[in-house]
Tab-separated table of C-alpha atoms in Angstrom:
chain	number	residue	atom	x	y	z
A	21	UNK	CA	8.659	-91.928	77.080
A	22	UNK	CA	12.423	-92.513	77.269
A	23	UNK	CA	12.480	-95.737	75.327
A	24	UNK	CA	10.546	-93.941	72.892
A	25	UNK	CA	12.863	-91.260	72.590
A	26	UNK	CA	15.566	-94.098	72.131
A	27	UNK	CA	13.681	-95.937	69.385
A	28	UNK	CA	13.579	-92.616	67.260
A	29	UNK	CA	16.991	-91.767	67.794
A	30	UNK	CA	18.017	-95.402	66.615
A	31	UNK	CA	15.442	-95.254	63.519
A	32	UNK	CA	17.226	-91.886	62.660
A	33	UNK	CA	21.000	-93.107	62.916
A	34	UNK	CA	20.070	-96.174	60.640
A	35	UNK	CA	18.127	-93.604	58.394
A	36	UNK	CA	21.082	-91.303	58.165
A	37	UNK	CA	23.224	-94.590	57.528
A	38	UNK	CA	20.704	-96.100	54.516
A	39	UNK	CA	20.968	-92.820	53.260
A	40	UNK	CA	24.557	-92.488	52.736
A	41	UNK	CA	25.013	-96.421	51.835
A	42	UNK	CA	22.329	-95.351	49.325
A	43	UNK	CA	23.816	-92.557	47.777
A	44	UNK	CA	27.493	-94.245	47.098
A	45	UNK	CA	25.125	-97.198	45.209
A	46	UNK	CA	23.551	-94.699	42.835
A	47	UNK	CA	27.112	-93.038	42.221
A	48	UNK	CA	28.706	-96.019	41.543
A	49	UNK	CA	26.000	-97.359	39.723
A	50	UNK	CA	26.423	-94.583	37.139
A	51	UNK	CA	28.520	-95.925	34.179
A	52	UNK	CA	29.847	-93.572	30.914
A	53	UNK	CA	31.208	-95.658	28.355
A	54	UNK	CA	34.389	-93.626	26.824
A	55	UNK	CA	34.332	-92.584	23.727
A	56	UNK	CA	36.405	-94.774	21.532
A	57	UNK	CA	39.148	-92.384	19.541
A	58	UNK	CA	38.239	-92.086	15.778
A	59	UNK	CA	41.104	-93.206	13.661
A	60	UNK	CA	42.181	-89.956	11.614
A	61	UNK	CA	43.149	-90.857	7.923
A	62	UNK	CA	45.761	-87.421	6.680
A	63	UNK	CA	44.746	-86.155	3.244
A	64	UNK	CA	47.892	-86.080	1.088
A	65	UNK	CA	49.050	-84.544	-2.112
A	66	UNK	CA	50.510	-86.245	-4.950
A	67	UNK	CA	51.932	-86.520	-8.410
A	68	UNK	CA	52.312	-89.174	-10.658
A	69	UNK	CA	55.939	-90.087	-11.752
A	70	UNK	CA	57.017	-89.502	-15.512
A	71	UNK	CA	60.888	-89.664	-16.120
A	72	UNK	CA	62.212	-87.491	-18.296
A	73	UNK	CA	65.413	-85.457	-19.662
A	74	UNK	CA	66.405	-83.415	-15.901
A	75	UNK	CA	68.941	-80.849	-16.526
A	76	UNK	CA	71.468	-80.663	-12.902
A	77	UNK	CA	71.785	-76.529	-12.960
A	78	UNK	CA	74.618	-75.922	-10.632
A	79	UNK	CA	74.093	-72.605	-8.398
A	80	UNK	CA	76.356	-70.335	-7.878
A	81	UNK	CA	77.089	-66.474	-7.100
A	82	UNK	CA	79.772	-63.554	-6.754
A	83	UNK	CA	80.346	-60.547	-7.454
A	84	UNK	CA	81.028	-58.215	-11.125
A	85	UNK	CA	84.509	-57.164	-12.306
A	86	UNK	CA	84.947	-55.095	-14.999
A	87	UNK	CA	86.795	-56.923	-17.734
A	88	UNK	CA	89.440	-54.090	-18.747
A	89	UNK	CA	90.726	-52.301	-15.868
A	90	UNK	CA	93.251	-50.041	-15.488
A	91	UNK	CA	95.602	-49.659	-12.323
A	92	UNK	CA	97.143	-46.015	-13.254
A	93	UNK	CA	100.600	-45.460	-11.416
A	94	UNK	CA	102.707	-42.338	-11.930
A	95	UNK	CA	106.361	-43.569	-13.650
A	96	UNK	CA	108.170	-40.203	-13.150
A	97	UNK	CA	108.074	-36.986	-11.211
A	98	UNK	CA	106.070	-33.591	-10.837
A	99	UNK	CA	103.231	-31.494	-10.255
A	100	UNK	CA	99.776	-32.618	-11.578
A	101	UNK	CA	98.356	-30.513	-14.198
A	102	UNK	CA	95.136	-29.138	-14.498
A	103	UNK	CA	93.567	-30.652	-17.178
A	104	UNK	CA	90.256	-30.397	-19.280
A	105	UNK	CA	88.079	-32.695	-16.876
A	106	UNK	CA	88.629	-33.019	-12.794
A	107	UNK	CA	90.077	-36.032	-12.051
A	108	UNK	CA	87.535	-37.370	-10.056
A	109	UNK	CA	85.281	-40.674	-9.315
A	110	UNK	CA	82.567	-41.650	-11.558
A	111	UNK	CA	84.296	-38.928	-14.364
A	112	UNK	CA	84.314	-40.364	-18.165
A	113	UNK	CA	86.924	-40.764	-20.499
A	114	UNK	CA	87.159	-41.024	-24.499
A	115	UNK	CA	90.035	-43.516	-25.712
A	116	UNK	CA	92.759	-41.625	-26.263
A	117	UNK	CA	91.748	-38.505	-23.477
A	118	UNK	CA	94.235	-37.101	-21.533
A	119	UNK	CA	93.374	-38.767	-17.964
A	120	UNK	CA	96.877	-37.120	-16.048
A	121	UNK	CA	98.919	-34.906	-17.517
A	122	UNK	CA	101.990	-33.968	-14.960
A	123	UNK	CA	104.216	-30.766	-15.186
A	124	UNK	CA	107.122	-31.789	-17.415
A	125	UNK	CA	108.658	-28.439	-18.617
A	126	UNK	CA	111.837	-28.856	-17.229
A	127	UNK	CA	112.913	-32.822	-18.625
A	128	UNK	CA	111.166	-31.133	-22.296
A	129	UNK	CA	114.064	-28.748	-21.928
A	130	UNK	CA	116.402	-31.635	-21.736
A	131	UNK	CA	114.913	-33.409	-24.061
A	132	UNK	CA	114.772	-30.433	-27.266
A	133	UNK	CA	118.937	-29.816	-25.616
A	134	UNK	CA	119.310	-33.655	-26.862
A	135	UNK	CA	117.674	-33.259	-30.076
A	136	UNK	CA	119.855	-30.286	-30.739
A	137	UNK	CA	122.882	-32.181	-29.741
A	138	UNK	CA	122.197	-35.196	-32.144
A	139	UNK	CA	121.316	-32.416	-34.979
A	140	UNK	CA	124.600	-30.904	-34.568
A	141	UNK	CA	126.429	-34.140	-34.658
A	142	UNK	CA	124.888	-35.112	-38.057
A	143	UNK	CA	125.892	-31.622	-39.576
A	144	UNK	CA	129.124	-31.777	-38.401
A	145	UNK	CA	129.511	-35.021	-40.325
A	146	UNK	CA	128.259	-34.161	-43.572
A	147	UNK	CA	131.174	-32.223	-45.093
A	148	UNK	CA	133.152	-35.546	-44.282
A	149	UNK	CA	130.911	-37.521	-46.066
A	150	UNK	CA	131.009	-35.744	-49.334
A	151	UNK	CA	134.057	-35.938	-49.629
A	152	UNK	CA	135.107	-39.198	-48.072
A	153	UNK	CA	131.562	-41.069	-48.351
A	154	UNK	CA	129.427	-39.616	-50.919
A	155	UNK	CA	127.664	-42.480	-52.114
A	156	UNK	CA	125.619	-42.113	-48.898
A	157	UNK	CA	125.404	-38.162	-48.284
A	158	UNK	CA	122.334	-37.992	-49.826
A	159	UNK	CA	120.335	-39.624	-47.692
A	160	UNK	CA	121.728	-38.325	-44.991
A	161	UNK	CA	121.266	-34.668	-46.450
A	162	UNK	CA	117.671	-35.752	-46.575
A	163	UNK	CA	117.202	-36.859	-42.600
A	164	UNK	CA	118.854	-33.500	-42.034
A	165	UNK	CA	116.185	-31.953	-44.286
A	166	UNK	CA	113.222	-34.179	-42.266
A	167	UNK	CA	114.584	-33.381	-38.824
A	168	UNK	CA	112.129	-31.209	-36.863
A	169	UNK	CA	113.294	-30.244	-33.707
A	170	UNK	CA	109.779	-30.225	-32.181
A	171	UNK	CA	108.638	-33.378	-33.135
A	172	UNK	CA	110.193	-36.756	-32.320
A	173	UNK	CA	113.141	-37.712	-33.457
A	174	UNK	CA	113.265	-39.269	-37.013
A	175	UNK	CA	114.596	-42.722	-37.478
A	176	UNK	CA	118.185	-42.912	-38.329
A	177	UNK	CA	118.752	-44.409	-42.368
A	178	UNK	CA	119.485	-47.457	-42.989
A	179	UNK	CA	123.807	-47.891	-42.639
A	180	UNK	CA	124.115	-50.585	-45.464
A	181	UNK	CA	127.929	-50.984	-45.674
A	182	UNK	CA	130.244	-51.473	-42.202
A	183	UNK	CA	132.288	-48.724	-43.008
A	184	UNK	CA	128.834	-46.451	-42.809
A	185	UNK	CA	128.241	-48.320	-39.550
A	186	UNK	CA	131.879	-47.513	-38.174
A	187	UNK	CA	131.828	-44.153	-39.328
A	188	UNK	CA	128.641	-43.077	-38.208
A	189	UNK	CA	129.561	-44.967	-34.501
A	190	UNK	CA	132.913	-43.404	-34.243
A	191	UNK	CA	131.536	-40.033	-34.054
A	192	UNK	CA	129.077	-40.577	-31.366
A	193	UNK	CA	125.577	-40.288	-33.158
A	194	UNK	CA	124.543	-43.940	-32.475
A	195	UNK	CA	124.994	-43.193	-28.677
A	196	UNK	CA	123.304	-39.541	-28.980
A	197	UNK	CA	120.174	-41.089	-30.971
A	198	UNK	CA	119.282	-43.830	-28.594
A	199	UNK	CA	119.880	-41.223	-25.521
A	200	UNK	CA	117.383	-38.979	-27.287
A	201	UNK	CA	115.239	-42.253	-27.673
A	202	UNK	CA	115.604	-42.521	-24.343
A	203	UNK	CA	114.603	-39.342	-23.015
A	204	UNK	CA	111.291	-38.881	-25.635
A	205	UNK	CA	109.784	-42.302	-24.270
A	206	UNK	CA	110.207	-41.011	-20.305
A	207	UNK	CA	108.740	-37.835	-21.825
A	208	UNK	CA	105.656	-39.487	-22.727
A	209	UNK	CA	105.399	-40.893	-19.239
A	210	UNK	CA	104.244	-37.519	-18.155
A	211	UNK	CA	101.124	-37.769	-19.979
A	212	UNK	CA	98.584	-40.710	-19.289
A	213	UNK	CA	95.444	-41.303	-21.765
A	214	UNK	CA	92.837	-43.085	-21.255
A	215	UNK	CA	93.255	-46.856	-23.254
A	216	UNK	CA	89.400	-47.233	-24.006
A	217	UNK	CA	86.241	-45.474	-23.461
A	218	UNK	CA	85.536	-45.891	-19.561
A	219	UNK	CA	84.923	-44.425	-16.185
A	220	UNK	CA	87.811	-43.788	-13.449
A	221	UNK	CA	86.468	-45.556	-10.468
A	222	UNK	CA	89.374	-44.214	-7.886
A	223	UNK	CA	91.326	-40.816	-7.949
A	224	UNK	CA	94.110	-41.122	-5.146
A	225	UNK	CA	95.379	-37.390	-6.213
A	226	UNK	CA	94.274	-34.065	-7.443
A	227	UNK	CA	95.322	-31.446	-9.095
A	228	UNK	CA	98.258	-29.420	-7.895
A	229	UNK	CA	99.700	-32.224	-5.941
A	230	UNK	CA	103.211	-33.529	-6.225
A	231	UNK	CA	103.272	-37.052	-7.844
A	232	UNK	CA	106.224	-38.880	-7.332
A	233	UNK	CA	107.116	-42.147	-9.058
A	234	UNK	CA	105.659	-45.310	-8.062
A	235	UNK	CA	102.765	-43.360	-6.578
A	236	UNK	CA	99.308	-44.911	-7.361
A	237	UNK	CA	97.146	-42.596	-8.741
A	238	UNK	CA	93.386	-44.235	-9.528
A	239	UNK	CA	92.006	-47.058	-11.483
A	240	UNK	CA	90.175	-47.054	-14.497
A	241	UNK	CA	87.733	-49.298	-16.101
A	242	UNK	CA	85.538	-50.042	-18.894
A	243	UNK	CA	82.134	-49.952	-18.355
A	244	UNK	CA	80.488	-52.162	-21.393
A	245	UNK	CA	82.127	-55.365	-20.122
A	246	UNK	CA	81.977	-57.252	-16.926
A	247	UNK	CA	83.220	-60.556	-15.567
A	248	UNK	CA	81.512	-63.009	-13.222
A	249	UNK	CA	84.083	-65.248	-11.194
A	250	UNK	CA	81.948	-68.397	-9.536
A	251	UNK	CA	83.505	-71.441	-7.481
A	252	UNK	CA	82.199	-74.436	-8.690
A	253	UNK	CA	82.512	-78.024	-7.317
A	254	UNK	CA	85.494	-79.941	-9.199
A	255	UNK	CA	82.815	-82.780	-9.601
A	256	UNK	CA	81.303	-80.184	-12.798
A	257	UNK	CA	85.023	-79.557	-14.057
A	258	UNK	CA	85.032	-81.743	-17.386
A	259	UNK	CA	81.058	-80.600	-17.823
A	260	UNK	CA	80.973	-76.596	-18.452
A	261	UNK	CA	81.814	-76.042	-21.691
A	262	UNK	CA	83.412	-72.412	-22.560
A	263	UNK	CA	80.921	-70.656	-24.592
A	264	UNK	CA	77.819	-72.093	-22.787
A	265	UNK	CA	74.858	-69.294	-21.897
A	266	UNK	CA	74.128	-68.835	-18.397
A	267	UNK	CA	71.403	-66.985	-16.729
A	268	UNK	CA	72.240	-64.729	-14.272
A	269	UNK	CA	70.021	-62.650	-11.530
A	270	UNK	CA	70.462	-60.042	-9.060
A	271	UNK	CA	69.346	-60.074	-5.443
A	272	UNK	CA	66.380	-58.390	-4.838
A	273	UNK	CA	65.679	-57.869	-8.272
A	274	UNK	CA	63.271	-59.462	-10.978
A	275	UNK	CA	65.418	-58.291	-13.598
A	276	UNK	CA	67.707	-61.431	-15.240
A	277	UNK	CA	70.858	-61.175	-17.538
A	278	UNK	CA	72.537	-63.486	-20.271
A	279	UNK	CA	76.124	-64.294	-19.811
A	280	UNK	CA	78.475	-67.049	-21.223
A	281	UNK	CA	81.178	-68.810	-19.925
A	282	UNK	CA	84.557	-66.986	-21.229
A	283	UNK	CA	87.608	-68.759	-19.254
A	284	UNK	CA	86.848	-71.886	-16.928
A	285	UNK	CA	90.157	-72.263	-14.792
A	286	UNK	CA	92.279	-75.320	-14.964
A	287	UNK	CA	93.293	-75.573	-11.771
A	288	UNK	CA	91.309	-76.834	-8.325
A	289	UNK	CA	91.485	-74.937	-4.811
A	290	UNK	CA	93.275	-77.585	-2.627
A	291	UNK	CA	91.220	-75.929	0.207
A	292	UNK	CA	87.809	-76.065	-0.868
A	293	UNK	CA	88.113	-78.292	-4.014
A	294	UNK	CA	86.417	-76.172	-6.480
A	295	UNK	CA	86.954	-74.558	-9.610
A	296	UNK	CA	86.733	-71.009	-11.029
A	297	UNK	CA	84.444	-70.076	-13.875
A	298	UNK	CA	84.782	-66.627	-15.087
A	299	UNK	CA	81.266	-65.492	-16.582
A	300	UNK	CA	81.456	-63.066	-19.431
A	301	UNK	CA	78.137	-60.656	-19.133
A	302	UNK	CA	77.119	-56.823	-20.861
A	303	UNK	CA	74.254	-54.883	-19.658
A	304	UNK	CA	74.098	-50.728	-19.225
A	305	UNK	CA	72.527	-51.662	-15.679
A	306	UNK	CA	75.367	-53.252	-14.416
A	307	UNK	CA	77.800	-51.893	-11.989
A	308	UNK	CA	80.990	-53.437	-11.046
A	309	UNK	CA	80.769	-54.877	-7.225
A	310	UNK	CA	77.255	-55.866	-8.168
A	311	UNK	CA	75.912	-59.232	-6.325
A	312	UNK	CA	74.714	-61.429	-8.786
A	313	UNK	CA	73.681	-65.413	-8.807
A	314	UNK	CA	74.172	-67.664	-11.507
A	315	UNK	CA	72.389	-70.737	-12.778
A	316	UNK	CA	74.790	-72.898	-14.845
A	317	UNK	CA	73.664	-75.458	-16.666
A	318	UNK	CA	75.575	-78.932	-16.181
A	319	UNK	CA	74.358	-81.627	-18.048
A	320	UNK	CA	70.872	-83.300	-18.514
A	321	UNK	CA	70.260	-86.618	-16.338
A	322	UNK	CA	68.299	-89.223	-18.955
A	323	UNK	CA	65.575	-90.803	-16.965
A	324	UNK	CA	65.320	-89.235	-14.021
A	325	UNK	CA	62.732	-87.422	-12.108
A	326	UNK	CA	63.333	-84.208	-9.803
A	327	UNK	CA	61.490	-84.119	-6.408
A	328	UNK	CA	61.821	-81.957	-3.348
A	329	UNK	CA	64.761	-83.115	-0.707
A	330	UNK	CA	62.083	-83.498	2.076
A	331	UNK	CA	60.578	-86.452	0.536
A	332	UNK	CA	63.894	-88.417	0.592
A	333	UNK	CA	64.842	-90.352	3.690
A	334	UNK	CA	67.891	-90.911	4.853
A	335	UNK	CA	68.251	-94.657	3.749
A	336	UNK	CA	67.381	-93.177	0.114
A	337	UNK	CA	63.515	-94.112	0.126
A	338	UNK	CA	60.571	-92.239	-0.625
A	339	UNK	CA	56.691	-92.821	0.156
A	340	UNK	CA	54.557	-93.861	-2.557
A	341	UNK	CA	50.427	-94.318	-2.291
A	342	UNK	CA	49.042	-97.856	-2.946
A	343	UNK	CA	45.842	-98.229	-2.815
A	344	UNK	CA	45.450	-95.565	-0.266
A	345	UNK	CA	48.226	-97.153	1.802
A	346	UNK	CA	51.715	-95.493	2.115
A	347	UNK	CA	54.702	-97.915	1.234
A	348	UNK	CA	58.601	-96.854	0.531
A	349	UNK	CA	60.403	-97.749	-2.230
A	350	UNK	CA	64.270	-97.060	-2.961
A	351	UNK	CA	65.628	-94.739	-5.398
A	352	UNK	CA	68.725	-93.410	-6.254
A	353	UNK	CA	69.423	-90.435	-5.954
A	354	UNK	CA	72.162	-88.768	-8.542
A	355	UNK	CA	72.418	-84.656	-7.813
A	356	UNK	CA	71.274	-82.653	-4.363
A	357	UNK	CA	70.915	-79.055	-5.045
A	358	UNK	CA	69.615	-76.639	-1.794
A	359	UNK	CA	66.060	-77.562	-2.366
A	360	UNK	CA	65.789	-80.698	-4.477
A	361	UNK	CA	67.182	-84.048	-5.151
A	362	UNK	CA	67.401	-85.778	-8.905
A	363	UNK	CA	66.406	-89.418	-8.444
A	364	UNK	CA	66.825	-92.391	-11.177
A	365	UNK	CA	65.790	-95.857	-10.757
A	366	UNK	CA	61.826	-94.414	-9.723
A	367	UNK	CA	59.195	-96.907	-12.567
A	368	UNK	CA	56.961	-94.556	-14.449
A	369	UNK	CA	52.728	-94.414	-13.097
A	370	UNK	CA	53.937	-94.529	-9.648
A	371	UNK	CA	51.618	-92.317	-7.280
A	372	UNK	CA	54.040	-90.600	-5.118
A	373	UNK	CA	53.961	-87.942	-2.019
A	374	UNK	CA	54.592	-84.428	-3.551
A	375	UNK	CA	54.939	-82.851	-0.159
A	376	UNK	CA	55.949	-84.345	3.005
A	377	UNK	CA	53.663	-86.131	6.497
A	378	UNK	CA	54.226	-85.384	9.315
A	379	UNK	CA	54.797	-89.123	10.895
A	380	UNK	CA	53.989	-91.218	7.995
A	381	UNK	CA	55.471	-94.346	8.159
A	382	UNK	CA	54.905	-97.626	5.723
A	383	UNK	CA	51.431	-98.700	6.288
A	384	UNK	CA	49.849	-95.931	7.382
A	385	UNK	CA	45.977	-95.177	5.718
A	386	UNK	CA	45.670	-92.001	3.749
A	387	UNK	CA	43.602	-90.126	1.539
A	388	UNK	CA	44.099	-88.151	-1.657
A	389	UNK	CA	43.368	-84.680	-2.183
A	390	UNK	CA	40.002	-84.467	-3.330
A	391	UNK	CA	40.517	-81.830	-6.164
A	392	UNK	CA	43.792	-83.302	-7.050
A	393	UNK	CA	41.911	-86.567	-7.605
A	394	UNK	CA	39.968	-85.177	-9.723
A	395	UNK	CA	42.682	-83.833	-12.193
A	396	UNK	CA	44.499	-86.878	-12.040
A	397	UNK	CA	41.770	-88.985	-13.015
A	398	UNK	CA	40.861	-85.782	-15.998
């Protein structure tokens, strides 16, 4: 009974053993082939090359001036008069309006005592000169007759003979007449008109205040003209042409304007090596300060073919498609704007890449855009 027992227990260990020696055969006699990778041919787009006339439009931007502007600055002394208008920003003026007008009743006083003076100088005179001159009391009896007290004073005649001229200068009416002069031009100094039809942009005073001389009072400017100053590379210098249309857009804005290139500086910035162009440009939209960009027109590059600056490599190569195979071919590139690149020396019927792989590299399998395909072979 107890070698029984022992036989089963043996039979069961070598059961339990075949069992597991078993099991690890069937595991590691299952096999799964891996899956070989499929090779994955990148669809491309493309254009076919055909050099042309490529015109190298240099970018650039600033900001609007207005052409005529007017720094106003107070030359003598007083209280600003009220006028017609307020003096304020953003008011218009006629040519020829009154802008300032400052308090000048006491130098008028001065001035109509000096007029007096010289009128009583040349009266005093004239029963000398018939007697003594009378060859020329006539026309001196007639500037008496054409003085006006309240109007500026008259030119003095003509003194034909040097006697006349010592005569006249010996009594002091040379010296009283330019005096006079003198005092009606500072007179006028109290009154400022506008120069053209415009807009005052700055009013530094109002009315009532004291002005004194030197002060600065506003600015001025005309409204129908502005100016575009742009920095240009030097390497464009002997290629803008005063005269030459430019197109010129605001930011933000569909809305384009025509200028021309009025003055084109002679001179080059030693610290950034450009040149100004001053951009001549009329529009009732504009607004001085305004942000605009320009496109100016260079010169045209004969045989040459404009592509995007991510297709050119560093060692100035670009992909082309042969036979559904990518190769690289040199060019040479003439122009880099922000986003593209001007290329010569690129043969005509080439198939190149008209927007970039990511890892392509010279040999590498692709495919064209179906579609695409389809037009180039229309």
């Amino acid at each position: 009974m107890n070698s029984r027992k022992i036989v089963l227990s043996i039979v069961g260990v070598l059961l339990i053993i075949g069992s597991i020696f078993g099991a690890k055969y069937i595991i590691n006699s299952k096999y799964t082939p891996k899956p070989r990778p499929q090779k994955v041919v990148k669809t491309v787009i493309v254009e076919t090359v055909k050099n042309g006339n490529v015109p190298i439009v240099v970018p650039a931007n600033g900001n609007l001036v207005a052409k005529r502007r007017v720094e106003l600055y107070a030359e003598v002394q007083g209280v600003f008069k009220p006028g017609k208008k307020l003096f304020k920003p953003g008011q218009e003026y006629r040519a020829g309006e009154i802008l300032i007008q400052i308090d000048a009743a006491e130098y008028y006083a001065n001035v109509q005592s000096s007029k007096s003076n010289l009128y009583n100088l040349i009266t005093s005179i004239m029963p000398d000169l018939r007697l003594d001159y009378p060859e020329i009391f006539n026309k001196w009896q007639t500037y008496l007759a054409n003085f006006d007290i309240n109007k500026s004073v008259p030119i003095l005649p003509e003194m034909s003979t040097e006697k006349e001229k010592y005569f006249i200068s010996g009594r002091g009416i040379l010296t009283n007449y330019y005096t006079t002069k003198n005092l009606e031009q500072r007179l006028a100094k109290y009154t400022i008109a506008a120069p053209f039809n415009g807009v005052l942009t700055e009013a530094l005073v109002t009315e009532g205040t004291l002005v004194r001389s030197g002060q600065k009072l506003g600015e001025f400017i005309n409204t129908s003209d502005y100016e575009l100053e742009v920095a240009i590379s030097k390497t464009y210098s002997d290629l803008l042409n005063v005269g030459e249309v430019v197109e010129l857009k605001s930011i933000g804005q569909s809305k384009t304007y025509k200028g021309k290139v009025a003055r084109i500086n002679g001179r080059v910035d030693l610290t950034s090596q450009t040149i100004t162009a001053f951009i001549e440009v009329k529009d009732p939209d504009l607004r001085e300060g305004m942000y605009l960009e320009a496109n100016l027109t260079a010169r045209e590059e004969v045989d040459a073919i404009e592509v995007n600056r991510s297709l050119l490599l560093e060692n100035d190569q670009i992909f082309v498609v042969r036979d559904s195979i990518l190769d690289l071919i040199p060019v040479n590139p003439v122009y880099f704007s922000n986003t593209k690149v001007v290329l010569k020396d690129v043969p005509d019927g080439l198939t190149i890449l008209s927007k970039p792989v990511m890892g392509a590299y010279s040999g590498m399998l692709v495919k064209v855009f179906k579609d695409q395909e389809t037009n180039n072979q229309d």
